[in-house]
Amino acid sequence: MSLRNVVLHPSTPGLLVLLLCPALVQAAGFQLAEQSATGMGRAFAGEAAIADNASVLSRNAAAMTRFEQVAFSGGVIYVRPDVNIEGETRVPTARGPVTLDASAHDIADAAWVPNLSLIIPLNEEWRLGLSANSYFGLGVEMPGRYNAGHFGNVSDIRTLDLGLALAYRLNQHWSFGAGLDAIQGEGEVGGTFPANDMIAKHLQGDGWALGWNLGALYEYSPQTRVGLSYRHDVTLTLEGDAIGIDEQGRPFKDKGKLDLALPASAELALFHQLTPALALHSSINWTNWSRFTQLEAELDNHGTMHIKDEQWQDSWRYALGLTYQLTPAWQLRSGLAYDKSPVPAERRTISIPDSDRVWYSLGTGYRFSSALSLDLGLTFIDGKQAAVSESMELKPGIAATRSTFEGSSEGDAWLAGLQLNYLF
């Protein structure tokens, strides 16, 4: 039996949505990179090594050892995407196949992405860190009675990552850190047949997962340091209800579970103070998206059911930034980054139309006093236009019911961030 149109339903933990909801204009795949307005102003170049405020905790726990006082950072980033689908869908009818317009514009929601970080020195060697961030989010919603709604017409996800970390300074050059993450997520994914708005597939729910991360910081000199961080993959076993259509085209309900693999990621970052006023920083980020090969559920009454092949590839991100100390109070930042999509061209769909993107970032910081500072960041993300080709059988196993979509997707975004930093 095919599971092309089977999904887990409301009681399913919501992080399943992460694998179906495209964060179209943020980090590659469905990630969010926006854990710091300071870092956003330099395209997140060098984040695991710079450690200019407490928000470094979201990237490299080891860098906490650079703080001799209790440090707090808190802010928010506003994300305004512009995601558009252009194309046509071919659907079967009683009179034969017909071709319909399947274009949709401005389908991604705007969102506010908050961040909080607190670093507490315990003694000369040890630091404790507490954080709250979002690593996955945003969503898409097609217009009512969208002609290609059976491929997916709503995807929405909101997550919260609560972190606890420790860092240890071994000597003047080396520091190490480790952390635990409790991830809470909720969201919704669904698809409808355009003719009658009958649900073809739908998901809504919430859930928790536990992960861990490691970090190291090497301070070669007061002017140069290198950061390396690793966030381990997470496997979620989700249980809930399923709604689907069997091989005879009959709807059914069932219960089951689904094992999902969220990828590992790593960052190598460099910071170098070129002159007393000018610093250069860079990052290379890797995400192990090749773990994401398929979605497959074990249902109580319908056995093992294959939902969808993914076969993604590992992705890489490259960022380069500059920081210039204009005056003792004012600091200027800039950055450029290239984000490679993990989705092969032949695997791209309406529900995950991910594509390569380029980041252009500017930022500034103002220091009110030795303890208090405020950071602003602005980024434009240029998502490249990408072809999308998709097909499915509206009644699984019956070729005469096959529907197709042919077109393209393109997603740009503006990001604006504000962050307050304080040393106690």
Tab-separated table of C-alpha atoms in Angstrom:
chain	number	residue	atom	x	y	z
A	1	MET	CA	0.000	0.000	0.000
A	2	SER	CA	1.292	3.456	-0.878
A	3	LEU	CA	1.559	6.138	1.782
A	4	ARG	CA	1.882	9.009	-0.663
A	5	ASN	CA	-1.134	10.724	0.925
A	6	VAL	CA	-0.702	9.503	4.495
A	7	VAL	CA	0.517	11.835	7.223
A	8	LEU	CA	0.441	11.894	10.989
A	9	HIS	CA	-2.406	14.025	12.359
A	10	PRO	CA	-3.220	16.260	15.334
A	11	SER	CA	-1.825	14.222	18.237
A	12	THR	CA	1.531	13.867	16.475
A	13	PRO	CA	4.386	15.905	18.024
A	14	GLY	CA	4.859	19.011	15.958
A	15	LEU	CA	8.541	18.632	15.067
A	16	LEU	CA	7.441	16.355	12.236
A	17	VAL	CA	6.496	19.594	10.562
A	18	LEU	CA	10.165	20.565	10.459
A	19	LEU	CA	10.708	18.011	7.739
A	20	LEU	CA	7.786	19.214	5.679
A	21	CYS	CA	7.758	22.953	6.304
A	22	PRO	CA	10.201	24.976	4.226
A	23	ALA	CA	12.066	27.783	5.948
A	24	LEU	CA	12.392	29.096	2.438
A	25	VAL	CA	14.558	32.115	2.959
A	26	GLN	CA	16.707	31.389	5.994
A	27	ALA	CA	19.449	28.785	6.396
A	28	ALA	CA	19.503	25.876	3.958
A	29	GLY	CA	16.742	23.292	4.272
A	30	PHE	CA	14.349	24.239	7.070
A	31	GLN	CA	16.779	25.808	9.530
A	32	LEU	CA	16.758	29.276	11.024
A	33	ALA	CA	20.124	30.991	11.509
A	34	GLU	CA	18.747	34.013	13.352
A	35	GLN	CA	19.959	33.572	16.933
A	36	SER	CA	21.656	37.008	17.175
A	37	ALA	CA	20.964	40.451	15.738
A	38	THR	CA	24.660	41.229	16.262
A	39	GLY	CA	25.703	38.278	14.124
A	40	MET	CA	23.047	38.958	11.516
A	41	GLY	CA	24.702	42.321	10.805
A	42	ARG	CA	27.811	40.447	9.622
A	43	ALA	CA	25.973	37.559	7.856
A	44	PHE	CA	26.882	35.317	10.815
A	45	ALA	CA	30.525	35.249	9.738
A	46	GLY	CA	32.841	34.130	12.535
A	47	GLU	CA	30.065	33.527	15.062
A	48	ALA	CA	31.723	30.570	16.798
A	49	ALA	CA	34.872	32.651	17.506
A	50	ILE	CA	33.984	36.353	17.927
A	51	ALA	CA	32.269	36.242	21.350
A	52	ASP	CA	31.545	39.977	21.526
A	53	ASN	CA	28.411	39.373	23.613
A	54	ALA	CA	26.494	36.556	25.301
A	55	SER	CA	24.685	35.487	22.110
A	56	VAL	CA	27.809	33.453	21.191
A	57	LEU	CA	26.280	30.776	23.429
A	58	SER	CA	23.941	29.823	20.582
A	59	ARG	CA	26.957	28.964	18.371
A	60	ASN	CA	29.853	27.820	20.581
A	61	ALA	CA	29.586	27.082	24.301
A	62	ALA	CA	33.387	27.094	24.686
A	63	ALA	CA	33.552	30.827	23.888
A	64	MET	CA	31.810	31.615	27.193
A	65	THR	CA	35.240	31.589	28.869
A	66	ARG	CA	35.994	34.990	27.317
A	67	PHE	CA	33.546	36.609	29.766
A	68	GLU	CA	34.746	37.618	33.234
A	69	GLN	CA	31.377	39.125	34.261
A	70	VAL	CA	27.789	37.945	34.108
A	71	ALA	CA	26.723	38.711	30.522
A	72	PHE	CA	23.210	39.002	29.094
A	73	SER	CA	22.016	39.379	25.505
A	74	GLY	CA	18.413	39.543	24.386
A	75	GLY	CA	16.791	40.582	21.156
A	76	VAL	CA	14.482	39.855	18.284
A	77	ILE	CA	14.798	39.535	14.513
A	78	TYR	CA	11.900	40.358	12.193
A	79	VAL	CA	11.817	38.201	9.058
A	80	ARG	CA	9.753	39.390	6.081
A	81	PRO	CA	9.936	36.855	3.239
A	82	ASP	CA	8.644	37.228	-0.311
A	83	VAL	CA	8.133	33.712	-1.689
A	84	ASN	CA	6.371	33.086	-4.996
A	85	ILE	CA	5.404	30.027	-7.005
A	86	GLU	CA	4.906	30.184	-10.767
A	87	GLY	CA	3.612	27.239	-12.758
A	88	GLU	CA	0.815	25.000	-13.944
A	89	THR	CA	-0.749	21.818	-12.661
A	90	ARG	CA	-2.280	19.064	-14.759
A	91	VAL	CA	-5.155	17.255	-13.028
A	92	PRO	CA	-7.444	14.406	-14.155
A	93	THR	CA	-11.183	15.019	-14.559
A	94	ALA	CA	-14.142	12.984	-15.791
A	95	ARG	CA	-13.653	14.615	-19.209
A	96	GLY	CA	-9.914	13.975	-19.273
A	97	PRO	CA	-6.833	15.815	-17.995
A	98	VAL	CA	-6.948	19.616	-17.780
A	99	THR	CA	-4.170	22.147	-17.224
A	100	LEU	CA	-4.735	24.839	-14.584
A	101	ASP	CA	-2.773	27.832	-13.409
A	102	ALA	CA	-0.939	26.994	-10.167
A	103	SER	CA	0.867	30.248	-9.449
A	104	ALA	CA	0.801	31.650	-5.918
A	105	HIS	CA	2.387	34.826	-4.593
A	106	ASP	CA	3.587	35.994	-1.179
A	107	ILE	CA	2.919	32.592	0.372
A	108	ALA	CA	5.377	32.760	3.301
A	109	ASP	CA	4.452	34.287	6.641
A	110	ALA	CA	6.422	37.051	8.328
A	111	ALA	CA	7.745	36.159	11.773
A	112	TRP	CA	9.476	37.485	14.877
A	113	VAL	CA	12.418	35.317	16.006
A	114	PRO	CA	13.468	36.019	19.624
A	115	ASN	CA	16.749	35.163	21.367
A	116	LEU	CA	17.992	35.235	24.983
A	117	SER	CA	21.420	34.275	26.355
A	118	LEU	CA	22.925	34.466	29.845
A	119	ILE	CA	26.540	33.613	30.758
A	120	ILE	CA	27.500	33.220	34.445
A	121	PRO	CA	31.152	32.901	35.541
A	122	LEU	CA	31.372	30.247	38.295
A	123	ASN	CA	35.091	30.673	39.000
A	124	GLU	CA	38.274	31.371	37.022
A	125	GLU	CA	37.896	28.256	34.856
A	126	TRP	CA	34.171	27.437	34.635
A	127	ARG	CA	31.236	29.221	32.971
A	128	LEU	CA	27.514	28.371	33.001
A	129	GLY	CA	25.221	29.313	30.134
A	130	LEU	CA	21.434	29.495	29.751
A	131	SER	CA	19.719	30.275	26.447
A	132	ALA	CA	16.390	30.391	24.641
A	133	ASN	CA	16.376	30.508	20.829
A	134	SER	CA	14.514	29.281	17.782
A	135	TYR	CA	16.364	27.096	15.270
A	136	PHE	CA	13.426	26.195	13.007
A	137	GLY	CA	10.426	28.233	11.907
A	138	LEU	CA	8.209	30.162	9.528
A	139	GLY	CA	5.833	28.594	7.039
A	140	VAL	CA	3.815	28.868	3.858
A	141	GLU	CA	0.115	29.036	3.116
A	142	MET	CA	-1.375	28.837	-0.358
A	143	PRO	CA	-4.498	30.813	-1.318
A	144	GLY	CA	-7.933	29.233	-0.906
A	145	ARG	CA	-8.819	26.541	-3.423
A	146	TYR	CA	-5.281	26.583	-4.777
A	147	ASN	CA	-5.226	24.464	-7.921
A	148	ALA	CA	-2.165	22.494	-6.760
A	149	GLY	CA	-3.307	22.277	-3.130
A	150	HIS	CA	-3.147	18.474	-3.206
A	151	PHE	CA	0.668	18.823	-3.267
A	152	GLY	CA	0.444	20.837	-0.035
A	153	ASN	CA	-1.302	24.096	0.790
A	154	VAL	CA	-0.287	24.938	4.369
A	155	SER	CA	2.949	24.497	6.323
A	156	ASP	CA	3.525	26.242	9.646
A	157	ILE	CA	6.132	25.598	12.345
A	158	ARG	CA	7.241	27.350	15.535
A	159	THR	CA	9.986	26.011	17.786
A	160	LEU	CA	11.714	26.954	21.027
A	161	ASP	CA	15.174	25.664	22.004
A	162	LEU	CA	16.059	25.857	25.717
A	163	GLY	CA	19.790	25.409	26.279
A	164	LEU	CA	22.023	24.646	29.276
A	165	ALA	CA	25.807	24.678	28.789
A	166	LEU	CA	29.124	24.558	30.640
A	167	ALA	CA	32.534	25.814	29.494
A	168	TYR	CA	36.010	25.150	30.917
A	169	ARG	CA	39.210	27.134	30.303
A	170	LEU	CA	42.116	24.693	30.170
A	171	ASN	CA	44.834	27.330	29.748
A	172	GLN	CA	45.400	30.704	28.076
A	173	HIS	CA	44.940	29.148	24.621
A	174	TRP	CA	42.306	26.386	24.905
A	175	SER	CA	38.687	26.350	26.108
A	176	PHE	CA	36.072	23.628	25.767
A	177	GLY	CA	32.297	23.583	26.148
A	178	ALA	CA	29.285	21.258	26.066
A	179	GLY	CA	25.540	21.762	26.245
A	180	LEU	CA	22.125	20.131	26.311
A	181	ASP	CA	19.113	21.371	24.321
A	182	ALA	CA	15.421	20.780	25.057
A	183	ILE	CA	13.507	21.501	21.837
A	184	GLN	CA	9.778	22.179	21.819
A	185	GLY	CA	7.927	22.512	18.526
A	186	GLU	CA	4.388	22.907	17.230
A	187	GLY	CA	2.986	23.268	13.768
A	188	GLU	CA	0.623	22.269	11.004
A	189	VAL	CA	0.935	20.751	7.538
A	190	GLY	CA	-1.933	19.984	5.194
A	191	GLY	CA	-3.104	19.510	1.632
A	192	THR	CA	-6.532	19.768	-0.003
A	193	PHE	CA	-8.123	18.843	-3.298
A	194	PRO	CA	-8.902	22.177	-5.018
A	195	ALA	CA	-12.288	21.197	-6.446
A	196	ASN	CA	-14.023	20.594	-3.126
A	197	ASP	CA	-11.539	21.613	-0.389
A	198	MET	CA	-11.583	17.976	0.865
A	199	ILE	CA	-8.515	17.261	2.991
A	200	ALA	CA	-6.057	14.970	1.237
A	201	LYS	CA	-3.525	15.144	4.063
A	202	HIS	CA	-3.194	17.106	7.262
A	203	LEU	CA	-0.988	17.337	10.337
A	204	GLN	CA	-1.100	19.438	13.494
A	205	GLY	CA	0.643	18.850	16.796
A	206	ASP	CA	3.521	19.488	19.175
A	207	GLY	CA	6.341	17.649	20.881
A	208	TRP	CA	9.768	17.655	22.583
A	209	ALA	CA	13.237	16.357	21.721
A	210	LEU	CA	16.607	16.352	23.522
A	211	GLY	CA	19.939	17.129	21.846
A	212	TRP	CA	23.527	17.980	22.727
A	213	ASN	CA	26.380	20.099	21.406
A	214	LEU	CA	30.157	20.497	21.822
A	215	GLY	CA	32.546	23.387	21.242
A	216	ALA	CA	36.205	24.365	21.345
A	217	LEU	CA	37.979	27.724	21.203
A	218	TYR	CA	41.674	28.205	20.424
A	219	GLU	CA	43.076	31.663	21.200
A	220	TYR	CA	46.318	31.821	19.267
A	221	SER	CA	46.944	35.403	20.378
A	222	PRO	CA	44.929	38.379	21.624
A	223	GLN	CA	44.319	39.241	17.956
A	224	THR	CA	43.504	35.778	16.549
A	225	ARG	CA	41.203	32.976	17.614
A	226	VAL	CA	39.526	29.961	16.023
A	227	GLY	CA	36.228	28.397	17.089
A	228	LEU	CA	34.874	24.950	16.285
A	229	SER	CA	31.393	23.784	17.280
A	230	TYR	CA	29.278	20.697	16.666
A	231	ARG	CA	25.562	20.134	17.220
A	232	HIS	CA	24.605	16.454	17.241
A	233	ASP	CA	21.772	14.979	15.202
A	234	VAL	CA	18.448	14.173	16.861
A	235	THR	CA	16.146	11.251	16.113
A	236	LEU	CA	12.498	11.772	17.019
A	237	THR	CA	10.032	8.912	17.463
A	238	LEU	CA	6.632	10.467	16.877
A	239	GLU	CA	3.326	8.785	17.682
A	240	GLY	CA	-0.085	9.943	16.570
A	241	ASP	CA	-3.065	9.585	14.252
A	242	ALA	CA	-2.900	9.194	10.490
A	243	ILE	CA	-5.317	10.153	7.736
A	244	GLY	CA	-4.718	8.733	4.279
A	245	ILE	CA	-6.098	7.265	1.090
A	246	ASP	CA	-5.570	3.583	0.297
A	247	GLU	CA	-4.866	1.945	-3.071
A	248	GLN	CA	-8.578	1.840	-3.855
A	249	GLY	CA	-8.896	5.567	-3.215
A	250	ARG	CA	-10.744	5.076	0.066
A	251	PRO	CA	-9.937	7.375	3.006
A	252	PHE	CA	-8.878	5.749	6.265
A	253	LYS	CA	-7.758	6.625	9.781
A	254	ASP	CA	-5.095	4.799	11.755
A	255	LYS	CA	-2.504	5.233	14.497
A	256	GLY	CA	1.237	4.781	14.255
A	257	LYS	CA	4.731	6.121	14.790
A	258	LEU	CA	7.405	7.725	12.688
A	259	ASP	CA	11.173	7.946	13.301
A	260	LEU	CA	12.644	11.206	12.031
A	261	ALA	CA	16.335	12.081	11.762
A	262	LEU	CA	17.273	15.742	12.250
A	263	PRO	CA	20.791	16.458	10.954
A	264	ALA	CA	24.042	17.160	12.738
A	265	SER	CA	25.765	20.488	12.017
A	266	ALA	CA	29.185	22.041	12.570
A	267	GLU	CA	30.889	25.431	12.262
A	268	LEU	CA	34.548	26.398	11.847
A	269	ALA	CA	35.066	30.102	12.526
A	270	LEU	CA	38.050	32.470	12.394
A	271	PHE	CA	38.447	35.924	13.954
A	272	HIS	CA	41.488	38.131	13.333
A	273	GLN	CA	42.072	41.719	14.485
A	274	LEU	CA	43.853	43.216	11.464
A	275	THR	CA	44.357	46.662	13.040
A	276	PRO	CA	43.173	48.241	16.306
A	277	ALA	CA	40.030	49.352	14.440
A	278	LEU	CA	39.453	46.660	11.780
A	279	ALA	CA	38.696	42.935	12.233
A	280	LEU	CA	38.144	40.172	9.679
A	281	HIS	CA	36.031	37.107	10.447
A	282	SER	CA	34.726	34.106	8.520
A	283	SER	CA	32.793	30.852	8.921
A	284	ILE	CA	32.299	27.573	7.157
A	285	ASN	CA	29.137	25.709	8.198
A	286	TRP	CA	28.254	22.111	7.408
A	287	THR	CA	24.906	20.350	7.860
A	288	ASN	CA	24.553	16.576	7.547
A	289	TRP	CA	21.369	16.650	5.468
A	290	SER	CA	22.324	13.353	3.780
A	291	ARG	CA	20.781	11.646	6.861
A	292	PHE	CA	17.425	12.849	5.595
A	293	THR	CA	16.692	10.082	3.095
A	294	GLN	CA	13.017	9.226	3.496
A	295	LEU	CA	9.858	9.451	5.576
A	296	GLU	CA	8.398	6.109	6.583
A	297	ALA	CA	5.707	5.304	9.140
A	298	GLU	CA	4.751	2.169	11.064
A	299	LEU	CA	0.956	2.126	11.348
A	300	ASP	CA	-0.946	-0.121	13.751
A	301	ASN	CA	-3.264	-1.627	11.120
A	302	HIS	CA	-1.676	-0.788	7.754
A	303	GLY	CA	1.889	-1.977	8.347
A	304	THR	CA	4.997	-0.195	7.074
A	305	MET	CA	4.066	2.640	4.790
A	306	HIS	CA	6.459	4.662	2.688
A	307	ILE	CA	5.566	8.352	2.684
A	308	LYS	CA	8.190	10.015	0.578
A	309	ASP	CA	11.780	9.728	-0.640
A	310	GLU	CA	13.927	12.779	0.090
A	311	GLN	CA	17.578	11.826	-0.574
A	312	TRP	CA	18.949	15.242	0.388
A	313	GLN	CA	22.639	16.086	0.266
A	314	ASP	CA	24.978	17.575	2.870
A	315	SER	CA	24.962	21.371	2.608
A	316	TRP	CA	27.667	24.013	3.098
A	317	ARG	CA	27.534	27.692	3.999
A	318	TYR	CA	30.395	30.176	3.532
A	319	ALA	CA	30.452	33.608	5.188
A	320	LEU	CA	32.932	36.491	5.294
A	321	GLY	CA	32.568	39.636	7.393
A	322	LEU	CA	34.258	42.841	8.552
A	323	THR	CA	33.964	44.798	11.806
A	324	TYR	CA	35.164	48.406	12.052
A	325	GLN	CA	35.418	50.386	15.290
A	326	LEU	CA	34.459	53.833	14.021
A	327	THR	CA	34.651	55.556	17.433
A	328	PRO	CA	34.865	54.239	21.003
A	329	ALA	CA	31.044	54.165	21.026
A	330	TRP	CA	30.151	53.201	17.435
A	331	GLN	CA	30.951	49.916	15.678
A	332	LEU	CA	30.117	49.075	12.050
A	333	ARG	CA	29.636	45.553	10.654
A	334	SER	CA	29.148	43.960	7.244
A	335	GLY	CA	28.994	40.466	5.821
A	336	LEU	CA	28.422	38.330	2.744
A	337	ALA	CA	27.395	34.665	2.741
A	338	TYR	CA	26.533	31.898	0.291
A	339	ASP	CA	24.068	29.198	1.380
A	340	LYS	CA	24.019	25.992	-0.684
A	341	SER	CA	20.685	24.169	-0.788
A	342	PRO	CA	20.654	20.507	0.313
A	343	VAL	CA	17.724	19.655	-1.968
A	344	PRO	CA	18.762	18.122	-5.311
A	345	ALA	CA	17.023	19.701	-8.295
A	346	GLU	CA	15.145	16.493	-9.093
A	347	ARG	CA	13.825	16.306	-5.497
A	348	ARG	CA	12.523	19.871	-5.220
A	349	THR	CA	8.764	20.165	-4.517
A	350	ILE	CA	6.155	22.815	-3.790
A	351	SER	CA	6.266	21.881	-0.093
A	352	ILE	CA	10.094	22.126	0.018
A	353	PRO	CA	11.166	24.356	-2.934
A	354	ASP	CA	14.526	25.133	-1.325
A	355	SER	CA	17.230	26.831	-3.429
A	356	ASP	CA	20.688	28.400	-3.173
A	357	ARG	CA	20.792	31.894	-1.644
A	358	VAL	CA	23.151	34.813	-1.064
A	359	TRP	CA	23.172	36.990	2.096
A	360	TYR	CA	23.998	40.723	2.074
A	361	SER	CA	24.288	42.120	5.613
A	362	LEU	CA	24.997	45.403	7.400
A	363	GLY	CA	24.987	46.156	11.103
A	364	THR	CA	25.969	48.654	13.747
A	365	GLY	CA	26.468	48.710	17.504
A	366	TYR	CA	26.353	51.584	19.975
A	367	ARG	CA	27.925	51.383	23.433
A	368	PHE	CA	26.127	53.556	25.996
A	369	SER	CA	28.580	52.605	28.722
A	370	SER	CA	31.148	49.942	29.567
A	371	ALA	CA	28.242	47.673	30.536
A	372	LEU	CA	25.378	48.512	28.144
A	373	SER	CA	25.290	48.257	24.333
A	374	LEU	CA	22.678	48.069	21.603
A	375	ASP	CA	23.068	46.298	18.232
A	376	LEU	CA	21.111	46.671	14.993
A	377	GLY	CA	21.303	44.432	11.928
A	378	LEU	CA	19.815	44.429	8.432
A	379	THR	CA	20.049	41.618	5.883
A	380	PHE	CA	18.723	40.975	2.398
A	381	ILE	CA	18.629	37.306	1.342
A	382	ASP	CA	18.544	36.721	-2.397
A	383	GLY	CA	16.998	33.303	-3.055
A	384	LYS	CA	17.747	32.035	-6.527
A	385	GLN	CA	14.924	31.003	-8.841
A	386	ALA	CA	14.661	27.213	-9.033
A	387	ALA	CA	12.672	24.836	-11.236
A	388	VAL	CA	10.076	22.623	-9.534
A	389	SER	CA	8.652	19.451	-11.061
A	390	GLU	CA	6.351	17.210	-9.054
A	391	SER	CA	3.824	14.435	-9.639
A	392	MET	CA	1.479	12.279	-7.574
A	393	GLU	CA	-1.413	9.887	-7.978
A	394	LEU	CA	-4.559	11.293	-6.396
A	395	LYS	CA	-5.672	7.686	-5.906
A	396	PRO	CA	-2.469	5.759	-5.114
A	397	GLY	CA	-1.739	2.946	-7.546
A	398	ILE	CA	-4.119	4.252	-10.231
A	399	ALA	CA	-2.059	5.848	-13.027
A	400	ALA	CA	-5.091	7.521	-14.595
A	401	THR	CA	-5.374	9.764	-11.531
A	402	ARG	CA	-1.826	11.134	-11.837
A	403	SER	CA	-1.451	14.889	-11.379
A	404	THR	CA	1.672	16.941	-12.120
A	405	PHE	CA	3.093	20.363	-11.335
A	406	GLU	CA	5.642	22.137	-13.534
A	407	GLY	CA	6.982	25.541	-12.649
A	408	SER	CA	9.466	27.427	-10.515
A	409	SER	CA	9.884	28.957	-7.082
A	410	GLU	CA	11.759	32.010	-5.866
A	411	GLY	CA	12.142	33.367	-2.345
A	412	ASP	CA	13.784	36.565	-1.102
A	413	ALA	CA	13.641	38.086	2.377
A	414	TRP	CA	14.434	41.161	4.422
A	415	LEU	CA	15.611	40.665	8.005
A	416	ALA	CA	15.876	43.400	10.634
A	417	GLY	CA	17.206	42.767	14.133
A	418	LEU	CA	17.565	44.557	17.470
A	419	GLN	CA	19.589	43.294	20.441
A	420	LEU	CA	20.444	44.588	23.918
A	421	ASN	CA	23.623	43.475	25.696
A	422	TYR	CA	24.535	44.030	29.334
A	423	LEU	CA	27.476	43.153	31.584
A	424	PHE	CA	26.619	42.916	35.299
